[in-house]
PDB file of C-alpha atoms in Angstrom:
ATOM      1  CA  CYS A  27       0.013 -21.829   7.412  1.00  0.00           C
ATOM      2  CA  LEU A  28       0.162 -18.603   9.348  1.00  0.00           C
ATOM      3  CA  PHE A  29       3.987 -18.247   9.258  1.00  0.00           C
ATOM      4  CA  ALA A  30       6.320 -18.771   6.390  1.00  0.00           C
ATOM      5  CA  ILE A  31       9.639 -20.448   6.854  1.00  0.00           C
ATOM      6  CA  PRO A  32      12.138 -17.998   5.349  1.00  0.00           C
ATOM      7  CA  PRO A  33      13.651 -19.637   2.198  1.00  0.00           C
ATOM      8  CA  LYS A  34      17.079 -18.058   2.812  1.00  0.00           C
ATOM      9  CA  LYS A  35      19.285 -18.043   5.811  1.00  0.00           C
ATOM     10  CA  GLY A  36      19.106 -14.855   7.721  1.00  0.00           C
ATOM     11  CA  CYS A  37      15.593 -13.978   6.511  1.00  0.00           C
ATOM     12  CA  PRO A  38      13.109 -13.003   9.240  1.00  0.00           C
ATOM     13  CA  ALA A  39      10.194 -15.312   9.959  1.00  0.00           C
ATOM     14  CA  GLY A  40       6.937 -13.783   9.139  1.00  0.00           C
ATOM     15  CA  PRO A  41       3.427 -14.285   7.956  1.00  0.00           C
ATOM     16  CA  ALA A  42       3.169 -16.128   4.631  1.00  0.00           C
ATOM     17  CA  ASN A  43       0.802 -13.418   3.255  1.00  0.00           C
ATOM     18  CA  VAL A  44       3.499 -10.766   3.643  1.00  0.00           C
ATOM     19  CA  TYR A  45       6.039 -12.813   1.710  1.00  0.00           C
ATOM     20  CA  ASN A  46       3.401 -13.694  -0.920  1.00  0.00           C
ATOM     21  CA  PHE A  47       2.333 -10.096  -1.276  1.00  0.00           C
ATOM     22  CA  ILE A  48       5.882  -8.890  -1.798  1.00  0.00           C
ATOM     23  CA  HIS A  49       6.753 -11.615  -4.315  1.00  0.00           C
ATOM     24  CA  THR A  50       3.502 -11.235  -6.200  1.00  0.00           C
ATOM     25  CA  ASN A  51       3.744  -7.420  -6.571  1.00  0.00           C
ATOM     26  CA  GLN A  52       7.453  -6.758  -6.602  1.00  0.00           C
ATOM     27  CA  ALA A  53       7.832  -6.557 -10.474  1.00  0.00           C
ATOM     28  CA  ALA A  54       4.963  -4.091 -10.750  1.00  0.00           C
ATOM     29  CA  ALA A  55       6.352  -1.986  -7.921  1.00  0.00           C
ATOM     30  CA  ASN A  56       9.813  -1.986  -9.565  1.00  0.00           C
ATOM     31  CA  ALA A  57       8.312  -0.836 -12.901  1.00  0.00           C
ATOM     32  CA  LEU A  58       6.401   1.935 -11.208  1.00  0.00           C
ATOM     33  CA  ALA A  59       9.489   3.000  -9.233  1.00  0.00           C
ATOM     34  CA  GLN A  60      11.399   3.356 -12.531  1.00  0.00           C
ATOM     35  CA  GLN A  61       8.654   5.506 -13.986  1.00  0.00           C
ATOM     36  CA  SER A  62       8.009   7.661 -10.956  1.00  0.00           C
ATOM     37  CA  GLY A  63      11.257   7.677  -8.939  1.00  0.00           C
ATOM     38  CA  VAL A  64       9.292   6.611  -5.816  1.00  0.00           C
ATOM     39  CA  SER A  65      10.925   3.664  -4.023  1.00  0.00           C
ATOM     40  CA  ALA A  66       9.427   0.264  -4.852  1.00  0.00           C
ATOM     41  CA  ASP A  67       9.905  -0.689  -1.181  1.00  0.00           C
ATOM     42  CA  TYR A  68       7.879   2.310  -0.095  1.00  0.00           C
ATOM     43  CA  LEU A  69       5.068   1.512  -2.563  1.00  0.00           C
ATOM     44  CA  LEU A  70       4.976  -2.142  -1.490  1.00  0.00           C
ATOM     45  CA  GLY A  71       5.147  -1.252   2.195  1.00  0.00           C
ATOM     46  CA  LEU A  72       2.319   1.256   2.054  1.00  0.00           C
ATOM     47  CA  SER A  73       0.100  -0.803  -0.255  1.00  0.00           C
ATOM     48  CA  GLY A  74       0.770  -3.914   1.872  1.00  0.00           C
ATOM     49  CA  TRP A  75      -0.070  -2.248   5.109  1.00  0.00           C
ATOM     50  CA  GLU A  76      -3.132  -0.446   3.675  1.00  0.00           C
ATOM     51  CA  SER A  77      -4.565  -3.634   2.112  1.00  0.00           C
ATOM     52  CA  MET A  78      -3.694  -5.985   4.976  1.00  0.00           C
ATOM     53  CA  TRP A  79      -1.085  -7.480   2.657  1.00  0.00           C
ATOM     54  CA  GLY A  80      -3.679  -8.012  -0.040  1.00  0.00           C
ATOM     55  CA  ALA A  81      -6.316  -9.628   2.242  1.00  0.00           C
ATOM     56  CA  ASN A  82      -8.833  -6.792   2.693  1.00  0.00           C
ATOM     57  CA  ARG A  83     -11.994  -6.822   0.653  1.00  0.00           C
ATOM     58  CA  PHE A  84     -10.948  -3.827  -1.498  1.00  0.00           C
ATOM     59  CA  ALA A  85      -7.739  -5.563  -2.546  1.00  0.00           C
ATOM     60  CA  GLU A  86      -9.285  -8.944  -3.013  1.00  0.00           C
ATOM     61  CA  GLN A  87     -12.402  -7.870  -4.954  1.00  0.00           C
ATOM     62  CA  GLY A  88     -11.286  -4.625  -6.543  1.00  0.00           C
ATOM     63  CA  ASN A  89      -7.456  -4.614  -6.774  1.00  0.00           C
ATOM     64  CA  ASN A  90      -7.531  -1.447  -4.643  1.00  0.00           C
ATOM     65  CA  PHE A  91      -4.421  -1.785  -2.497  1.00  0.00           C
ATOM     66  CA  PHE A  92      -4.482   1.810  -1.185  1.00  0.00           C
ATOM     67  CA  SER A  93      -8.184   2.101  -0.202  1.00  0.00           C
ATOM     68  CA  LEU A  94      -8.555   4.836  -2.794  1.00  0.00           C
ATOM     69  CA  HIS A  95     -11.841   6.655  -2.941  1.00  0.00           C
ATOM     70  CA  GLY A  96     -13.343   8.181  -6.053  1.00  0.00           C
ATOM     71  CA  GLY A  97     -15.164   5.286  -7.600  1.00  0.00           C
ATOM     72  CA  ALA A  98     -14.836   4.805 -11.333  1.00  0.00           C
ATOM     73  CA  SER A  99     -13.772   8.347 -11.909  1.00  0.00           C
ATOM     74  CA  ALA A 100     -10.372   7.915 -10.150  1.00  0.00           C
ATOM     75  CA  PRO A 101      -7.359   7.769 -12.483  1.00  0.00           C
ATOM     76  CA  PHE A 102      -6.813   4.262 -13.982  1.00  0.00           C
ATOM     77  CA  ALA A 103      -9.961   2.870 -12.243  1.00  0.00           C
ATOM     78  CA  ASN A 104     -12.315   0.540 -14.029  1.00  0.00           C
ATOM     79  CA  GLY A 105     -15.231   0.623 -11.597  1.00  0.00           C
ATOM     80  CA  SER A 106     -16.290   1.140  -8.050  1.00  0.00           C
ATOM     81  CA  MET A 107     -17.480  -0.695  -4.932  1.00  0.00           C
ATOM     82  CA  GLN A 108     -19.117   0.615  -1.818  1.00  0.00           C
ATOM     83  CA  ALA A 109     -17.780   0.417   1.717  1.00  0.00           C
ATOM     84  CA  LEU A 110     -19.936  -1.732   4.018  1.00  0.00           C
ATOM     85  CA  ARG A 111     -19.766   0.685   6.973  1.00  0.00           C
ATOM     86  CA  PRO A 112     -20.675   4.334   7.314  1.00  0.00           C
ATOM     87  CA  PRO A 113     -20.049   6.687   5.677  1.00  0.00           C
ATOM     88  CA  TYR A 114     -20.369   4.073   2.838  1.00  0.00           C
ATOM     89  CA  ALA A 115     -17.698   5.677   0.638  1.00  0.00           C
ATOM     90  CA  SER A 116     -17.430   4.736  -3.000  1.00  0.00           C
ATOM     91  CA  LEU A 117     -14.003   3.092  -3.439  1.00  0.00           C
ATOM     92  CA  SER A 118     -12.343   2.577  -6.803  1.00  0.00           C
ATOM     93  CA  THR A 119     -11.675  -0.766  -8.470  1.00  0.00           C
ATOM     94  CA  PHE A 120      -8.755  -1.419 -10.705  1.00  0.00           C
ATOM     95  CA  PRO A 121      -7.777  -4.030 -13.236  1.00  0.00           C
ATOM     96  CA  SER A 122      -4.501  -4.818 -11.459  1.00  0.00           C
ATOM     97  CA  TYR A 123      -2.054  -3.925  -8.678  1.00  0.00           C
ATOM     98  CA  PHE A 124      -0.081  -1.827 -11.229  1.00  0.00           C
ATOM     99  CA  ALA A 125      -3.162   0.305 -12.067  1.00  0.00           C
ATOM    100  CA  SER A 126      -3.960   0.796  -8.347  1.00  0.00           C
ATOM    101  CA  ASP A 127      -0.433   2.041  -7.859  1.00  0.00           C
ATOM    102  CA  GLN A 128      -0.649   4.301 -10.902  1.00  0.00           C
ATOM    103  CA  SER A 129      -3.857   5.867  -9.438  1.00  0.00           C
ATOM    104  CA  PHE A 130      -2.195   6.285  -6.044  1.00  0.00           C
ATOM    105  CA  LEU A 131       0.774   8.057  -7.649  1.00  0.00           C
ATOM    106  CA  ALA A 132      -1.421  10.218  -9.858  1.00  0.00           C
ATOM    107  CA  GLN A 133      -3.393  11.452  -6.822  1.00  0.00           C
ATOM    108  CA  TYR A 134      -0.849  11.496  -3.991  1.00  0.00           C
ATOM    109  CA  GLY A 135       2.603  11.111  -5.544  1.00  0.00           C
ATOM    110  CA  ASN A 136       3.695  14.715  -5.377  1.00  0.00           C
ATOM    111  CA  GLY A 137       7.094  14.905  -3.654  1.00  0.00           C
ATOM    112  CA  LEU A 138       7.228  11.233  -2.737  1.00  0.00           C
ATOM    113  CA  ALA A 139      10.269  10.531  -4.991  1.00  0.00           C
ATOM    114  CA  ALA A 140      12.284  12.940  -2.798  1.00  0.00           C
ATOM    115  CA  ALA A 141      11.528  11.111   0.432  1.00  0.00           C
ATOM    116  CA  SER A 142      14.881  10.160   1.989  1.00  0.00           C
ATOM    117  CA  SER A 143      13.501   7.705   4.577  1.00  0.00           C
ATOM    118  CA  PRO A 144      10.316   5.721   5.367  1.00  0.00           C
ATOM    119  CA  ALA A 145       9.318   8.373   7.956  1.00  0.00           C
ATOM    120  CA  ALA A 146       9.814  11.224   5.407  1.00  0.00           C
ATOM    121  CA  PHE A 147       7.699   9.263   2.925  1.00  0.00           C
ATOM    122  CA  ALA A 148       4.965   8.844   5.547  1.00  0.00           C
ATOM    123  CA  GLN A 149       5.044  12.591   6.440  1.00  0.00           C
ATOM    124  CA  GLN A 150       4.801  13.515   2.774  1.00  0.00           C
ATOM    125  CA  LEU A 151       1.699  11.312   2.545  1.00  0.00           C
ATOM    126  CA  ILE A 152       0.135  13.429   5.227  1.00  0.00           C
ATOM    127  CA  ASN A 153       1.289  16.623   3.440  1.00  0.00           C
ATOM    128  CA  ASN A 154      -0.348  15.246   0.292  1.00  0.00           C
ATOM    129  CA  HIS A 155      -3.655  14.563   2.187  1.00  0.00           C
ATOM    130  CA  PHE A 156      -3.486  10.787   1.660  1.00  0.00           C
ATOM    131  CA  ASN A 157      -4.108  10.514   5.382  1.00  0.00           C
ATOM    132  CA  SER A 158      -4.569  13.449   7.795  1.00  0.00           C
ATOM    133  CA  GLY A 159      -2.707  11.641  10.528  1.00  0.00           C
ATOM    134  CA  ASN A 160      -5.465  12.856  12.922  1.00  0.00           C
ATOM    135  CA  ALA A 161      -8.284  10.568  14.091  1.00  0.00           C
ATOM    136  CA  ALA A 162     -10.475  13.627  14.772  1.00  0.00           C
ATOM    137  CA  THR A 163     -10.552  14.421  11.089  1.00  0.00           C
ATOM    138  CA  GLY A 164     -11.088  10.849   9.916  1.00  0.00           C
ATOM    139  CA  GLY A 165      -7.437   9.973   9.544  1.00  0.00           C
ATOM    140  CA  ASN A 166      -5.283   7.451  11.431  1.00  0.00           C
ATOM    141  CA  SER A 167      -3.157   8.932  14.211  1.00  0.00           C
ATOM    142  CA  ASN A 168      -0.756   5.978  13.759  1.00  0.00           C
ATOM    143  CA  SER A 169      -0.371   6.671  10.049  1.00  0.00           C
ATOM    144  CA  ILE A 170       3.357   7.518  10.164  1.00  0.00           C
ATOM    145  CA  PRO A 171       4.449   4.517  12.422  1.00  0.00           C
ATOM    146  CA  ASN A 172       2.164   2.129  10.532  1.00  0.00           C
ATOM    147  CA  THR A 173       3.635   3.218   7.167  1.00  0.00           C
ATOM    148  CA  VAL A 174       7.137   2.910   8.508  1.00  0.00           C
ATOM    149  CA  THR A 175       6.364  -0.559   9.820  1.00  0.00           C
ATOM    150  CA  GLY A 176       5.015  -1.692   6.498  1.00  0.00           C
ATOM    151  CA  ILE A 177       8.047  -0.393   4.605  1.00  0.00           C
ATOM    152  CA  THR A 178      10.409  -1.931   7.082  1.00  0.00           C
ATOM    153  CA  MET A 179       8.674  -5.281   6.718  1.00  0.00           C
ATOM    154  CA  VAL A 180       9.246  -5.131   2.966  1.00  0.00           C
ATOM    155  CA  ILE A 181      12.859  -4.086   3.190  1.00  0.00           C
ATOM    156  CA  ARG A 182      13.660  -6.905   5.561  1.00  0.00           C
ATOM    157  CA  ARG A 183      11.811  -9.582   3.540  1.00  0.00           C
ATOM    158  CA  LYS A 184      12.002  -8.605  -0.122  1.00  0.00           C
ATOM    159  CA  GLY A 185      15.083 -10.733  -0.939  1.00  0.00           C
ATOM    160  CA  CYS A 186      13.813 -13.720   0.912  1.00  0.00           C
TER     161      CYS A 186
END
């Protein structure tokens, strides 16, 4: 089934994997939000978008929902896996979604709790060097709008 039927009136239709991702990881994101002060919606939106809502290889095989590099030496990592395309980066693997989020926050969480909007959160990610926002330097020039889209998808669907 490509699209979920929203379980509550007024909920937007959307891909089943987005609903499943939110429901599967909401408790962990809430716990991390309480610890860090970073919005659970923002964590879910970014990790959902980065991991193709849990469907990319790094999320499925390594619980790496942020495409974090660093291999086994990254905070909270329990191993590594290699990218299949050049430059064949060593990505971290984690025992859980929670640990992947912990590593993300340890590496890139500076100032994220103060973000007053999804766009401010996305800009702070660029400031923290999570993504350069520039394709010429290996980043994604759509980083800010993509992050905002992911967060908006979560906000609109989390209670459904």
